[in-house]
């Protein structure tokens, strides 16, 4: 019998994604794609409820929370049942969550997510009883109810289990109705607004304020810091707030960006802006290959006639270790080069992704990579 074990450090190139090939040709973007107005936010709602109608897959009778919840529900209908007498497995206690948009009117529908909070095996076929949804301030903003929609199932009998996906999490499309209206307030008491950048940058903030001043007049906006742009509502626009905000959102500005190279060593991914510069540097990266081979051979006794207790065939294992390193030529990166040029050259040399990652880290350590190196 022959076993051959080989280990090698050569890994194929998985992905090298290069964004933006030419320096200074960034496409202008709308202001609304760069951030949002302060006060424009979604709010999380959460509630507690009970799912009924399960086919014996609900919480176990030993779950005290489920028994107490059912006793409380029945008491609302003038039925007094001690919690110790509730033994049904057709119900399950759940947590209900939804997202309240910045603008919501009474009667608007929200999507609801329902998750099991007990030891139920499956919520398949269940229906959520009316459950209030509260915000962080403790006020009820919506009511949720309806049949659950699951993307899976679970059936078990006599120790056999068949399960698909996750049967203890479900959803109710349009399952909640808004009971209290909300309105995002983006206008301050002195008729001012603040536009907040998603990525704080002084240059981008200054360009946005200049674009607004060119459109609506000097003094309308100023960059307060790298993240916020203060905007004063002109007197002639106070009755046309929606139109004024829409005009600001549709202004086109060329954002500035920081030079950055993102590396994910787990997946072997390299993402970089195409204009990330590399100073003149010499790169020499060896290709180390290690091979370990085990050979099993049988040793037969020769010259021995007959049989005996000490006469038998022996198995001998021979191990060989081979270490080889290719003396490939180094790579010289001339001045004013980019990560795009470097990676393209390494790809042509059939360099593995993890070797590219090692090279980029070494270039950064040498001070020749003029960008932030982000390792995930």
mmCIF file of C-alpha atoms in Angstrom:
data_model
loop_
_atom_site.group_PDB
_atom_site.id
_atom_site.type_symbol
_atom_site.label_atom_id
_atom_site.label_comp_id
_atom_site.label_asym_id
_atom_site.label_seq_id
_atom_site.Cartn_x
_atom_site.Cartn_y
_atom_site.Cartn_z
ATOM 1 C CA UNK A 1 0.000 0.000 0.000
ATOM 2 C CA UNK A 2 1.256 3.468 -0.842
ATOM 3 C CA UNK A 3 0.197 6.771 0.787
ATOM 4 C CA UNK A 4 1.288 10.107 -0.553
ATOM 5 C CA UNK A 5 0.700 13.284 1.440
ATOM 6 C CA UNK A 6 1.619 16.573 -0.123
ATOM 7 C CA UNK A 7 1.405 20.045 1.365
ATOM 8 C CA UNK A 8 2.038 23.147 -0.618
ATOM 9 C CA UNK A 9 1.681 26.854 -0.014
ATOM 10 C CA UNK A 10 0.535 27.639 -3.560
ATOM 11 C CA UNK A 11 -3.124 28.785 -3.466
ATOM 12 C CA UNK A 12 -4.975 29.920 -6.612
ATOM 13 C CA UNK A 13 -6.051 33.501 -7.002
ATOM 14 C CA UNK A 14 -9.649 33.809 -5.773
ATOM 15 C CA UNK A 15 -10.468 37.459 -6.361
ATOM 16 C CA UNK A 16 -8.696 40.761 -6.956
ATOM 17 C CA UNK A 17 -11.230 43.574 -7.370
ATOM 18 C CA UNK A 18 -9.852 46.932 -8.432
ATOM 19 C CA UNK A 19 -12.092 49.997 -8.261
ATOM 20 C CA UNK A 20 -11.379 53.203 -10.129
ATOM 21 C CA UNK A 21 -8.602 52.840 -12.670
ATOM 22 C CA UNK A 22 -7.582 56.441 -13.268
ATOM 23 C CA UNK A 23 -6.645 59.073 -10.705
ATOM 24 C CA UNK A 24 -8.853 62.144 -10.545
ATOM 25 C CA UNK A 25 -11.749 60.755 -12.585
ATOM 26 C CA UNK A 26 -14.162 60.018 -9.722
ATOM 27 C CA UNK A 27 -17.752 60.301 -10.849
ATOM 28 C CA UNK A 28 -19.822 63.061 -9.179
ATOM 29 C CA UNK A 29 -22.521 61.729 -6.867
ATOM 30 C CA UNK A 30 -25.791 63.121 -5.609
ATOM 31 C CA UNK A 31 -25.690 64.696 -2.176
ATOM 32 C CA UNK A 32 -28.387 62.273 -0.970
ATOM 33 C CA UNK A 33 -26.032 59.358 -1.734
ATOM 34 C CA UNK A 34 -23.367 60.771 0.581
ATOM 35 C CA UNK A 35 -25.366 61.022 3.801
ATOM 36 C CA UNK A 36 -28.680 62.086 5.309
ATOM 37 C CA UNK A 37 -30.315 64.922 7.206
ATOM 38 C CA UNK A 38 -30.137 64.817 10.975
ATOM 39 C CA UNK A 39 -33.431 63.577 12.359
ATOM 40 C CA UNK A 40 -34.045 61.223 9.443
ATOM 41 C CA UNK A 41 -33.880 57.811 11.081
ATOM 42 C CA UNK A 42 -35.776 54.576 11.519
ATOM 43 C CA UNK A 43 -36.922 53.332 14.918
ATOM 44 C CA UNK A 44 -36.952 49.777 16.216
ATOM 45 C CA UNK A 45 -40.134 48.358 17.725
ATOM 46 C CA UNK A 46 -40.287 45.260 19.904
ATOM 47 C CA UNK A 47 -43.056 43.360 21.600
ATOM 48 C CA UNK A 48 -43.979 40.166 23.386
ATOM 49 C CA UNK A 49 -46.708 37.835 22.227
ATOM 50 C CA UNK A 50 -47.952 34.314 21.866
ATOM 51 C CA UNK A 51 -48.342 32.070 18.818
ATOM 52 C CA UNK A 52 -51.228 29.609 18.820
ATOM 53 C CA UNK A 53 -52.398 26.804 16.561
ATOM 54 C CA UNK A 54 -49.192 24.777 16.582
ATOM 55 C CA UNK A 55 -49.458 21.036 15.990
ATOM 56 C CA UNK A 56 -47.797 19.908 19.202
ATOM 57 C CA UNK A 57 -44.527 21.696 18.395
ATOM 58 C CA UNK A 58 -44.928 24.572 20.853
ATOM 59 C CA UNK A 59 -43.350 25.173 24.247
ATOM 60 C CA UNK A 60 -43.170 22.244 26.634
ATOM 61 C CA UNK A 61 -45.579 22.070 29.614
ATOM 62 C CA UNK A 62 -42.632 22.665 31.937
ATOM 63 C CA UNK A 63 -42.176 26.200 30.564
ATOM 64 C CA UNK A 64 -43.481 28.425 33.376
ATOM 65 C CA UNK A 65 -43.443 31.555 31.198
ATOM 66 C CA UNK A 66 -45.776 30.007 28.632
ATOM 67 C CA UNK A 67 -48.170 28.744 31.299
ATOM 68 C CA UNK A 68 -48.328 32.142 32.997
ATOM 69 C CA UNK A 69 -48.822 33.916 29.667
ATOM 70 C CA UNK A 70 -51.739 31.685 28.711
ATOM 71 C CA UNK A 71 -53.313 32.195 32.138
ATOM 72 C CA UNK A 72 -53.048 35.978 31.656
ATOM 73 C CA UNK A 73 -54.612 35.771 28.177
ATOM 74 C CA UNK A 74 -57.529 33.666 29.404
ATOM 75 C CA UNK A 75 -58.131 36.077 32.297
ATOM 76 C CA UNK A 76 -58.904 38.806 29.738
ATOM 77 C CA UNK A 77 -61.963 36.744 28.756
ATOM 78 C CA UNK A 78 -63.157 36.230 32.360
ATOM 79 C CA UNK A 79 -61.679 32.738 32.525
ATOM 80 C CA UNK A 80 -59.752 32.018 35.698
ATOM 81 C CA UNK A 81 -57.360 29.139 35.094
ATOM 82 C CA UNK A 82 -54.333 28.575 37.354
ATOM 83 C CA UNK A 83 -51.079 28.615 35.412
ATOM 84 C CA UNK A 84 -50.265 25.165 36.785
ATOM 85 C CA UNK A 85 -53.254 23.758 34.887
ATOM 86 C CA UNK A 86 -52.088 24.958 31.466
ATOM 87 C CA UNK A 87 -50.495 21.979 29.721
ATOM 88 C CA UNK A 88 -50.926 22.721 25.998
ATOM 89 C CA UNK A 89 -48.072 22.206 23.518
ATOM 90 C CA UNK A 90 -49.934 24.083 20.798
ATOM 91 C CA UNK A 91 -48.761 27.537 21.938
ATOM 92 C CA UNK A 92 -45.385 29.279 22.094
ATOM 93 C CA UNK A 93 -44.201 32.563 23.576
ATOM 94 C CA UNK A 94 -42.416 34.763 21.033
ATOM 95 C CA UNK A 95 -40.687 38.105 20.656
ATOM 96 C CA UNK A 96 -41.997 40.354 17.905
ATOM 97 C CA UNK A 97 -39.933 43.048 16.161
ATOM 98 C CA UNK A 98 -40.554 45.604 13.424
ATOM 99 C CA UNK A 99 -38.996 48.780 12.031
ATOM 100 C CA UNK A 100 -40.868 52.087 12.134
ATOM 101 C CA UNK A 101 -39.913 54.319 9.158
ATOM 102 C CA UNK A 102 -39.086 58.031 9.606
ATOM 103 C CA UNK A 103 -42.538 58.969 8.308
ATOM 104 C CA UNK A 104 -45.502 56.786 9.265
ATOM 105 C CA UNK A 105 -49.218 57.464 9.266
ATOM 106 C CA UNK A 106 -51.937 55.772 11.287
ATOM 107 C CA UNK A 107 -52.945 52.567 9.508
ATOM 108 C CA UNK A 108 -49.670 52.050 7.632
ATOM 109 C CA UNK A 109 -48.559 48.408 7.458
ATOM 110 C CA UNK A 110 -45.197 47.157 8.707
ATOM 111 C CA UNK A 111 -43.427 43.847 8.167
ATOM 112 C CA UNK A 112 -42.996 41.828 11.347
ATOM 113 C CA UNK A 113 -40.403 39.269 12.441
ATOM 114 C CA UNK A 114 -41.399 36.667 15.038
ATOM 115 C CA UNK A 115 -38.832 34.612 16.975
ATOM 116 C CA UNK A 116 -39.398 31.893 19.531
ATOM 117 C CA UNK A 117 -38.547 32.847 23.123
ATOM 118 C CA UNK A 118 -39.167 29.419 24.667
ATOM 119 C CA UNK A 119 -38.358 25.832 23.804
ATOM 120 C CA UNK A 120 -40.758 25.403 20.888
ATOM 121 C CA UNK A 121 -39.562 23.024 18.184
ATOM 122 C CA UNK A 122 -41.342 24.765 15.293
ATOM 123 C CA UNK A 123 -43.675 27.722 14.647
ATOM 124 C CA UNK A 124 -45.010 26.207 11.429
ATOM 125 C CA UNK A 125 -48.753 26.747 11.006
ATOM 126 C CA UNK A 126 -49.029 29.122 13.945
ATOM 127 C CA UNK A 127 -50.806 32.467 14.178
ATOM 128 C CA UNK A 128 -49.708 35.435 16.281
ATOM 129 C CA UNK A 129 -52.272 36.827 18.701
ATOM 130 C CA UNK A 130 -52.611 40.613 18.939
ATOM 131 C CA UNK A 131 -49.297 41.928 20.296
ATOM 132 C CA UNK A 132 -48.414 45.566 21.046
ATOM 133 C CA UNK A 133 -45.083 46.876 19.726
ATOM 134 C CA UNK A 134 -43.217 49.449 21.793
ATOM 135 C CA UNK A 135 -40.377 51.856 21.042
ATOM 136 C CA UNK A 136 -37.452 52.674 23.318
ATOM 137 C CA UNK A 137 -39.562 55.299 25.126
ATOM 138 C CA UNK A 138 -42.074 52.623 26.187
ATOM 139 C CA UNK A 139 -44.898 53.969 24.028
ATOM 140 C CA UNK A 140 -46.958 51.619 21.864
ATOM 141 C CA UNK A 141 -46.703 52.578 18.190
ATOM 142 C CA UNK A 142 -48.109 49.513 16.401
ATOM 143 C CA UNK A 143 -50.149 46.334 16.877
ATOM 144 C CA UNK A 144 -49.135 43.053 15.255
ATOM 145 C CA UNK A 145 -51.119 39.916 14.493
ATOM 146 C CA UNK A 146 -51.672 37.302 11.801
ATOM 147 C CA UNK A 147 -50.517 33.912 10.475
ATOM 148 C CA UNK A 148 -46.794 33.247 10.310
ATOM 149 C CA UNK A 149 -44.853 32.568 7.136
ATOM 150 C CA UNK A 150 -41.853 30.269 7.594
ATOM 151 C CA UNK A 151 -39.157 29.343 5.128
ATOM 152 C CA UNK A 152 -38.684 25.919 6.670
ATOM 153 C CA UNK A 153 -40.220 23.085 8.647
ATOM 154 C CA UNK A 154 -39.491 20.421 11.227
ATOM 155 C CA UNK A 155 -41.169 17.044 11.633
ATOM 156 C CA UNK A 156 -40.125 14.388 14.113
ATOM 157 C CA UNK A 157 -41.493 10.993 15.047
ATOM 158 C CA UNK A 158 -40.015 7.993 16.837
ATOM 159 C CA UNK A 159 -36.630 9.681 17.107
ATOM 160 C CA UNK A 160 -36.458 10.599 13.408
ATOM 161 C CA UNK A 161 -36.170 14.301 12.578
ATOM 162 C CA UNK A 162 -36.598 16.031 9.227
ATOM 163 C CA UNK A 163 -35.813 19.749 9.276
ATOM 164 C CA UNK A 164 -35.359 22.470 6.669
ATOM 165 C CA UNK A 165 -33.887 25.908 7.419
ATOM 166 C CA UNK A 166 -34.795 27.493 10.765
ATOM 167 C CA UNK A 167 -38.392 26.721 11.843
ATOM 168 C CA UNK A 168 -38.396 28.834 15.033
ATOM 169 C CA UNK A 169 -38.217 32.184 13.185
ATOM 170 C CA UNK A 170 -41.048 33.476 11.019
ATOM 171 C CA UNK A 171 -42.370 36.644 9.479
ATOM 172 C CA UNK A 172 -45.724 38.310 8.875
ATOM 173 C CA UNK A 173 -45.702 40.547 5.781
ATOM 174 C CA UNK A 174 -47.679 43.713 6.541
ATOM 175 C CA UNK A 175 -48.518 42.112 9.872
ATOM 176 C CA UNK A 176 -48.462 45.267 12.002
ATOM 177 C CA UNK A 177 -50.611 48.391 11.797
ATOM 178 C CA UNK A 178 -49.295 51.757 12.934
ATOM 179 C CA UNK A 179 -51.425 53.253 15.723
ATOM 180 C CA UNK A 180 -49.387 56.403 16.449
ATOM 181 C CA UNK A 181 -48.128 58.581 13.600
ATOM 182 C CA UNK A 182 -44.511 59.748 13.533
ATOM 183 C CA UNK A 183 -42.927 62.580 11.590
ATOM 184 C CA UNK A 184 -39.178 63.086 11.226
ATOM 185 C CA UNK A 185 -38.188 66.564 12.338
ATOM 186 C CA UNK A 186 -35.221 67.746 10.293
ATOM 187 C CA UNK A 187 -35.851 71.467 10.778
ATOM 188 C CA UNK A 188 -34.476 73.089 13.921
ATOM 189 C CA UNK A 189 -36.059 75.886 15.958
ATOM 190 C CA UNK A 190 -34.083 78.559 14.076
ATOM 191 C CA UNK A 191 -35.039 77.172 10.652
ATOM 192 C CA UNK A 192 -31.729 75.357 10.206
ATOM 193 C CA UNK A 193 -30.930 71.826 9.071
ATOM 194 C CA UNK A 194 -27.854 69.648 9.385
ATOM 195 C CA UNK A 195 -26.712 67.301 6.661
ATOM 196 C CA UNK A 196 -24.608 64.459 8.093
ATOM 197 C CA UNK A 197 -22.050 62.664 5.920
ATOM 198 C CA UNK A 198 -21.923 58.881 6.021
ATOM 199 C CA UNK A 199 -18.102 59.045 5.849
ATOM 200 C CA UNK A 200 -16.691 62.069 7.637
ATOM 201 C CA UNK A 201 -14.317 64.026 5.406
ATOM 202 C CA UNK A 202 -13.390 67.717 5.511
ATOM 203 C CA UNK A 203 -12.893 68.004 1.772
ATOM 204 C CA UNK A 204 -16.237 66.440 0.904
ATOM 205 C CA UNK A 205 -18.058 68.535 3.506
ATOM 206 C CA UNK A 206 -16.514 71.716 2.075
ATOM 207 C CA UNK A 207 -17.455 70.749 -1.486
ATOM 208 C CA UNK A 208 -21.091 70.139 -0.476
ATOM 209 C CA UNK A 209 -21.355 73.500 1.283
ATOM 210 C CA UNK A 210 -19.864 75.254 -1.754
ATOM 211 C CA UNK A 211 -22.330 73.512 -4.082
ATOM 212 C CA UNK A 212 -25.276 74.582 -1.911
ATOM 213 C CA UNK A 213 -24.049 78.176 -1.765
ATOM 214 C CA UNK A 214 -23.648 78.292 -5.537
ATOM 215 C CA UNK A 215 -27.227 77.084 -5.942
ATOM 216 C CA UNK A 216 -29.016 79.117 -3.252
ATOM 217 C CA UNK A 217 -26.661 81.996 -2.494
ATOM 218 C CA UNK A 218 -23.678 82.681 -0.254
ATOM 219 C CA UNK A 219 -24.215 82.029 3.450
ATOM 220 C CA UNK A 220 -26.864 79.346 2.960
ATOM 221 C CA UNK A 221 -24.571 76.550 4.114
ATOM 222 C CA UNK A 222 -21.247 76.101 5.858
ATOM 223 C CA UNK A 223 -19.267 73.046 6.880
ATOM 224 C CA UNK A 224 -19.361 72.895 10.666
ATOM 225 C CA UNK A 225 -16.910 69.990 10.821
ATOM 226 C CA UNK A 226 -15.858 66.950 8.808
ATOM 227 C CA UNK A 227 -19.261 65.314 9.284
ATOM 228 C CA UNK A 228 -21.951 67.988 9.427
ATOM 229 C CA UNK A 229 -23.012 70.771 7.052
ATOM 230 C CA UNK A 230 -25.286 73.429 8.570
ATOM 231 C CA UNK A 231 -27.948 74.703 6.161
ATOM 232 C CA UNK A 232 -30.152 77.757 6.773
ATOM 233 C CA UNK A 233 -33.598 77.661 5.247
ATOM 234 C CA UNK A 234 -34.042 80.786 3.079
ATOM 235 C CA UNK A 235 -37.047 82.959 3.859
ATOM 236 C CA UNK A 236 -38.558 82.316 0.458
ATOM 237 C CA UNK A 237 -38.374 78.526 0.946
ATOM 238 C CA UNK A 238 -40.084 78.206 4.340
ATOM 239 C CA UNK A 239 -43.359 77.149 2.786
ATOM 240 C CA UNK A 240 -41.588 74.858 0.324
ATOM 241 C CA UNK A 241 -39.433 72.737 2.612
ATOM 242 C CA UNK A 242 -39.913 69.530 0.615
ATOM 243 C CA UNK A 243 -38.870 71.150 -2.650
ATOM 244 C CA UNK A 244 -35.874 72.847 -1.008
ATOM 245 C CA UNK A 245 -34.635 69.567 0.491
ATOM 246 C CA UNK A 246 -35.179 67.769 -2.830
ATOM 247 C CA UNK A 247 -33.031 70.322 -4.655
ATOM 248 C CA UNK A 248 -30.225 69.900 -2.133
ATOM 249 C CA UNK A 249 -30.351 66.107 -2.357
ATOM 250 C CA UNK A 250 -30.051 66.198 -6.144
ATOM 251 C CA UNK A 251 -26.983 68.445 -6.245
ATOM 252 C CA UNK A 252 -23.992 66.610 -7.709
ATOM 253 C CA UNK A 253 -20.695 66.704 -5.827
ATOM 254 C CA UNK A 254 -17.440 64.869 -6.445
ATOM 255 C CA UNK A 255 -16.575 63.309 -3.069
ATOM 256 C CA UNK A 256 -13.027 62.982 -1.889
ATOM 257 C CA UNK A 257 -11.858 59.579 -0.764
ATOM 258 C CA UNK A 258 -9.068 58.250 1.356
ATOM 259 C CA UNK A 259 -6.573 55.882 -0.192
ATOM 260 C CA UNK A 260 -7.421 52.495 1.244
ATOM 261 C CA UNK A 261 -6.623 48.840 0.551
ATOM 262 C CA UNK A 262 -8.889 46.221 2.138
ATOM 263 C CA UNK A 263 -7.617 42.674 2.616
ATOM 264 C CA UNK A 264 -9.608 39.662 3.778
ATOM 265 C CA UNK A 265 -7.205 36.859 4.594
ATOM 266 C CA UNK A 266 -9.978 34.320 5.246
ATOM 267 C CA UNK A 267 -11.435 34.558 1.748
ATOM 268 C CA UNK A 268 -8.303 35.724 -0.065
ATOM 269 C CA UNK A 269 -9.897 38.972 -1.267
ATOM 270 C CA UNK A 270 -8.018 42.165 -2.153
ATOM 271 C CA UNK A 271 -10.043 45.353 -2.773
ATOM 272 C CA UNK A 272 -8.300 48.598 -3.620
ATOM 273 C CA UNK A 273 -8.886 51.907 -5.306
ATOM 274 C CA UNK A 274 -7.141 51.953 -8.637
ATOM 275 C CA UNK A 275 -5.286 55.192 -7.870
ATOM 276 C CA UNK A 276 -3.550 54.020 -4.687
ATOM 277 C CA UNK A 277 0.092 54.937 -5.208
ATOM 278 C CA UNK A 278 3.190 52.854 -4.561
ATOM 279 C CA UNK A 279 6.636 54.378 -4.312
ATOM 280 C CA UNK A 280 9.651 52.813 -5.998
ATOM 281 C CA UNK A 281 10.291 49.469 -4.343
ATOM 282 C CA UNK A 282 11.944 46.124 -5.126
ATOM 283 C CA UNK A 283 9.881 43.008 -4.366
ATOM 284 C CA UNK A 284 11.292 39.488 -4.166
ATOM 285 C CA UNK A 285 8.868 36.832 -2.967
ATOM 286 C CA UNK A 286 9.979 33.217 -2.904
ATOM 287 C CA UNK A 287 7.748 30.258 -3.715
ATOM 288 C CA UNK A 288 8.291 27.617 -1.034
ATOM 289 C CA UNK A 289 6.958 24.132 -1.715
ATOM 290 C CA UNK A 290 7.045 21.324 0.851
ATOM 291 C CA UNK A 291 6.205 17.711 -0.078
ATOM 292 C CA UNK A 292 5.929 14.928 2.497
ATOM 293 C CA UNK A 293 5.553 11.349 1.187
ATOM 294 C CA UNK A 294 5.015 8.117 3.139
ATOM 295 C CA UNK A 295 5.822 4.765 1.467
ATOM 296 C CA UNK A 296 4.643 1.546 3.112
ATOM 297 C CA UNK A 297 6.457 -1.638 1.965
ATOM 298 C CA UNK A 298 6.286 -5.252 3.100
ATOM 299 C CA UNK A 299 9.493 -6.982 4.267
ATOM 300 C CA UNK A 300 9.466 -10.720 3.469
ATOM 301 C CA UNK A 301 11.770 -13.140 5.381
ATOM 302 C CA UNK A 302 14.136 -14.888 2.901
ATOM 303 C CA UNK A 303 16.068 -18.079 3.462
ATOM 304 C CA UNK A 304 13.807 -19.340 6.250
ATOM 305 C CA UNK A 305 12.011 -22.680 5.779
ATOM 306 C CA UNK A 306 8.981 -23.609 7.735
ATOM 307 C CA UNK A 307 6.900 -21.562 10.131
ATOM 308 C CA UNK A 308 7.448 -20.458 13.635
ATOM 309 C CA UNK A 309 6.245 -17.962 16.234
ATOM 310 C CA UNK A 310 8.989 -15.488 15.351
ATOM 311 C CA UNK A 311 8.679 -15.713 11.558
ATOM 312 C CA UNK A 312 6.218 -13.191 9.978
ATOM 313 C CA UNK A 313 5.930 -10.437 7.356
ATOM 314 C CA UNK A 314 6.825 -6.914 8.595
ATOM 315 C CA UNK A 315 5.410 -3.615 7.337
ATOM 316 C CA UNK A 316 8.071 -0.904 6.987
ATOM 317 C CA UNK A 317 7.191 2.800 6.571
ATOM 318 C CA UNK A 318 9.655 5.067 4.767
ATOM 319 C CA UNK A 319 9.123 8.844 4.909
ATOM 320 C CA UNK A 320 10.712 11.403 2.595
ATOM 321 C CA UNK A 321 10.581 15.172 3.001
ATOM 322 C CA UNK A 322 11.316 17.389 -0.003
ATOM 323 C CA UNK A 323 11.662 21.159 0.333
ATOM 324 C CA UNK A 324 12.093 23.181 -2.845
ATOM 325 C CA UNK A 325 12.125 26.913 -3.438
ATOM 326 C CA UNK A 326 12.003 28.472 -6.888
ATOM 327 C CA UNK A 327 14.471 31.237 -7.438
ATOM 328 C CA UNK A 328 12.119 33.407 -9.439
ATOM 329 C CA UNK A 329 13.219 36.939 -10.348
ATOM 330 C CA UNK A 330 12.090 39.789 -8.120
ATOM 331 C CA UNK A 331 9.607 42.449 -9.140
ATOM 332 C CA UNK A 332 10.727 46.064 -9.426
ATOM 333 C CA UNK A 333 7.943 48.619 -8.988
ATOM 334 C CA UNK A 334 9.078 51.891 -10.541
ATOM 335 C CA UNK A 335 8.055 55.243 -9.130
ATOM 336 C CA UNK A 336 4.509 56.654 -9.604
ATOM 337 C CA UNK A 337 3.027 53.156 -9.793
ATOM 338 C CA UNK A 338 -0.369 52.065 -8.474
ATOM 339 C CA UNK A 339 -1.813 49.027 -6.756
ATOM 340 C CA UNK A 340 -3.676 48.350 -10.004
ATOM 341 C CA UNK A 341 -0.437 47.975 -11.937
ATOM 342 C CA UNK A 342 1.125 45.867 -9.190
ATOM 343 C CA UNK A 343 -1.760 43.405 -8.853
ATOM 344 C CA UNK A 344 -2.165 43.099 -12.624
ATOM 345 C CA UNK A 345 1.512 42.231 -12.943
ATOM 346 C CA UNK A 346 1.298 39.697 -10.123
ATOM 347 C CA UNK A 347 -1.756 38.092 -11.714
ATOM 348 C CA UNK A 348 0.146 37.698 -14.979
ATOM 349 C CA UNK A 349 2.873 35.966 -12.985
ATOM 350 C CA UNK A 350 0.164 33.614 -11.606
ATOM 351 C CA UNK A 351 0.799 34.738 -8.044
ATOM 352 C CA UNK A 352 -1.634 33.370 -5.459
ATOM 353 C CA UNK A 353 -3.980 35.745 -3.640
ATOM 354 C CA UNK A 354 -2.433 35.110 -0.255
ATOM 355 C CA UNK A 355 0.984 35.801 -1.749
ATOM 356 C CA UNK A 356 -0.417 39.117 -3.039
ATOM 357 C CA UNK A 357 -1.650 39.859 0.493
ATOM 358 C CA UNK A 358 1.793 39.119 1.941
ATOM 359 C CA UNK A 359 3.434 41.372 -0.649
ATOM 360 C CA UNK A 360 1.069 44.271 0.062
ATOM 361 C CA UNK A 361 1.647 43.968 3.800
ATOM 362 C CA UNK A 362 5.396 43.989 3.250
ATOM 363 C CA UNK A 363 5.146 47.057 0.987
ATOM 364 C CA UNK A 364 3.120 48.847 3.665
ATOM 365 C CA UNK A 365 5.698 47.943 6.309
ATOM 366 C CA UNK A 366 8.438 49.323 4.029
ATOM 367 C CA UNK A 367 6.575 52.650 3.798
ATOM 368 C CA UNK A 368 6.048 52.410 0.046
ATOM 369 C CA UNK A 369 2.259 51.898 0.092
ATOM 370 C CA UNK A 370 0.565 55.273 0.477
ATOM 371 C CA UNK A 371 -2.802 54.080 1.730
ATOM 372 C CA UNK A 372 -4.532 52.736 4.811
ATOM 373 C CA UNK A 373 -4.196 48.955 4.920
ATOM 374 C CA UNK A 374 -7.383 47.420 6.374
ATOM 375 C CA UNK A 375 -7.068 43.725 7.285
ATOM 376 C CA UNK A 376 -10.306 41.894 7.994
#
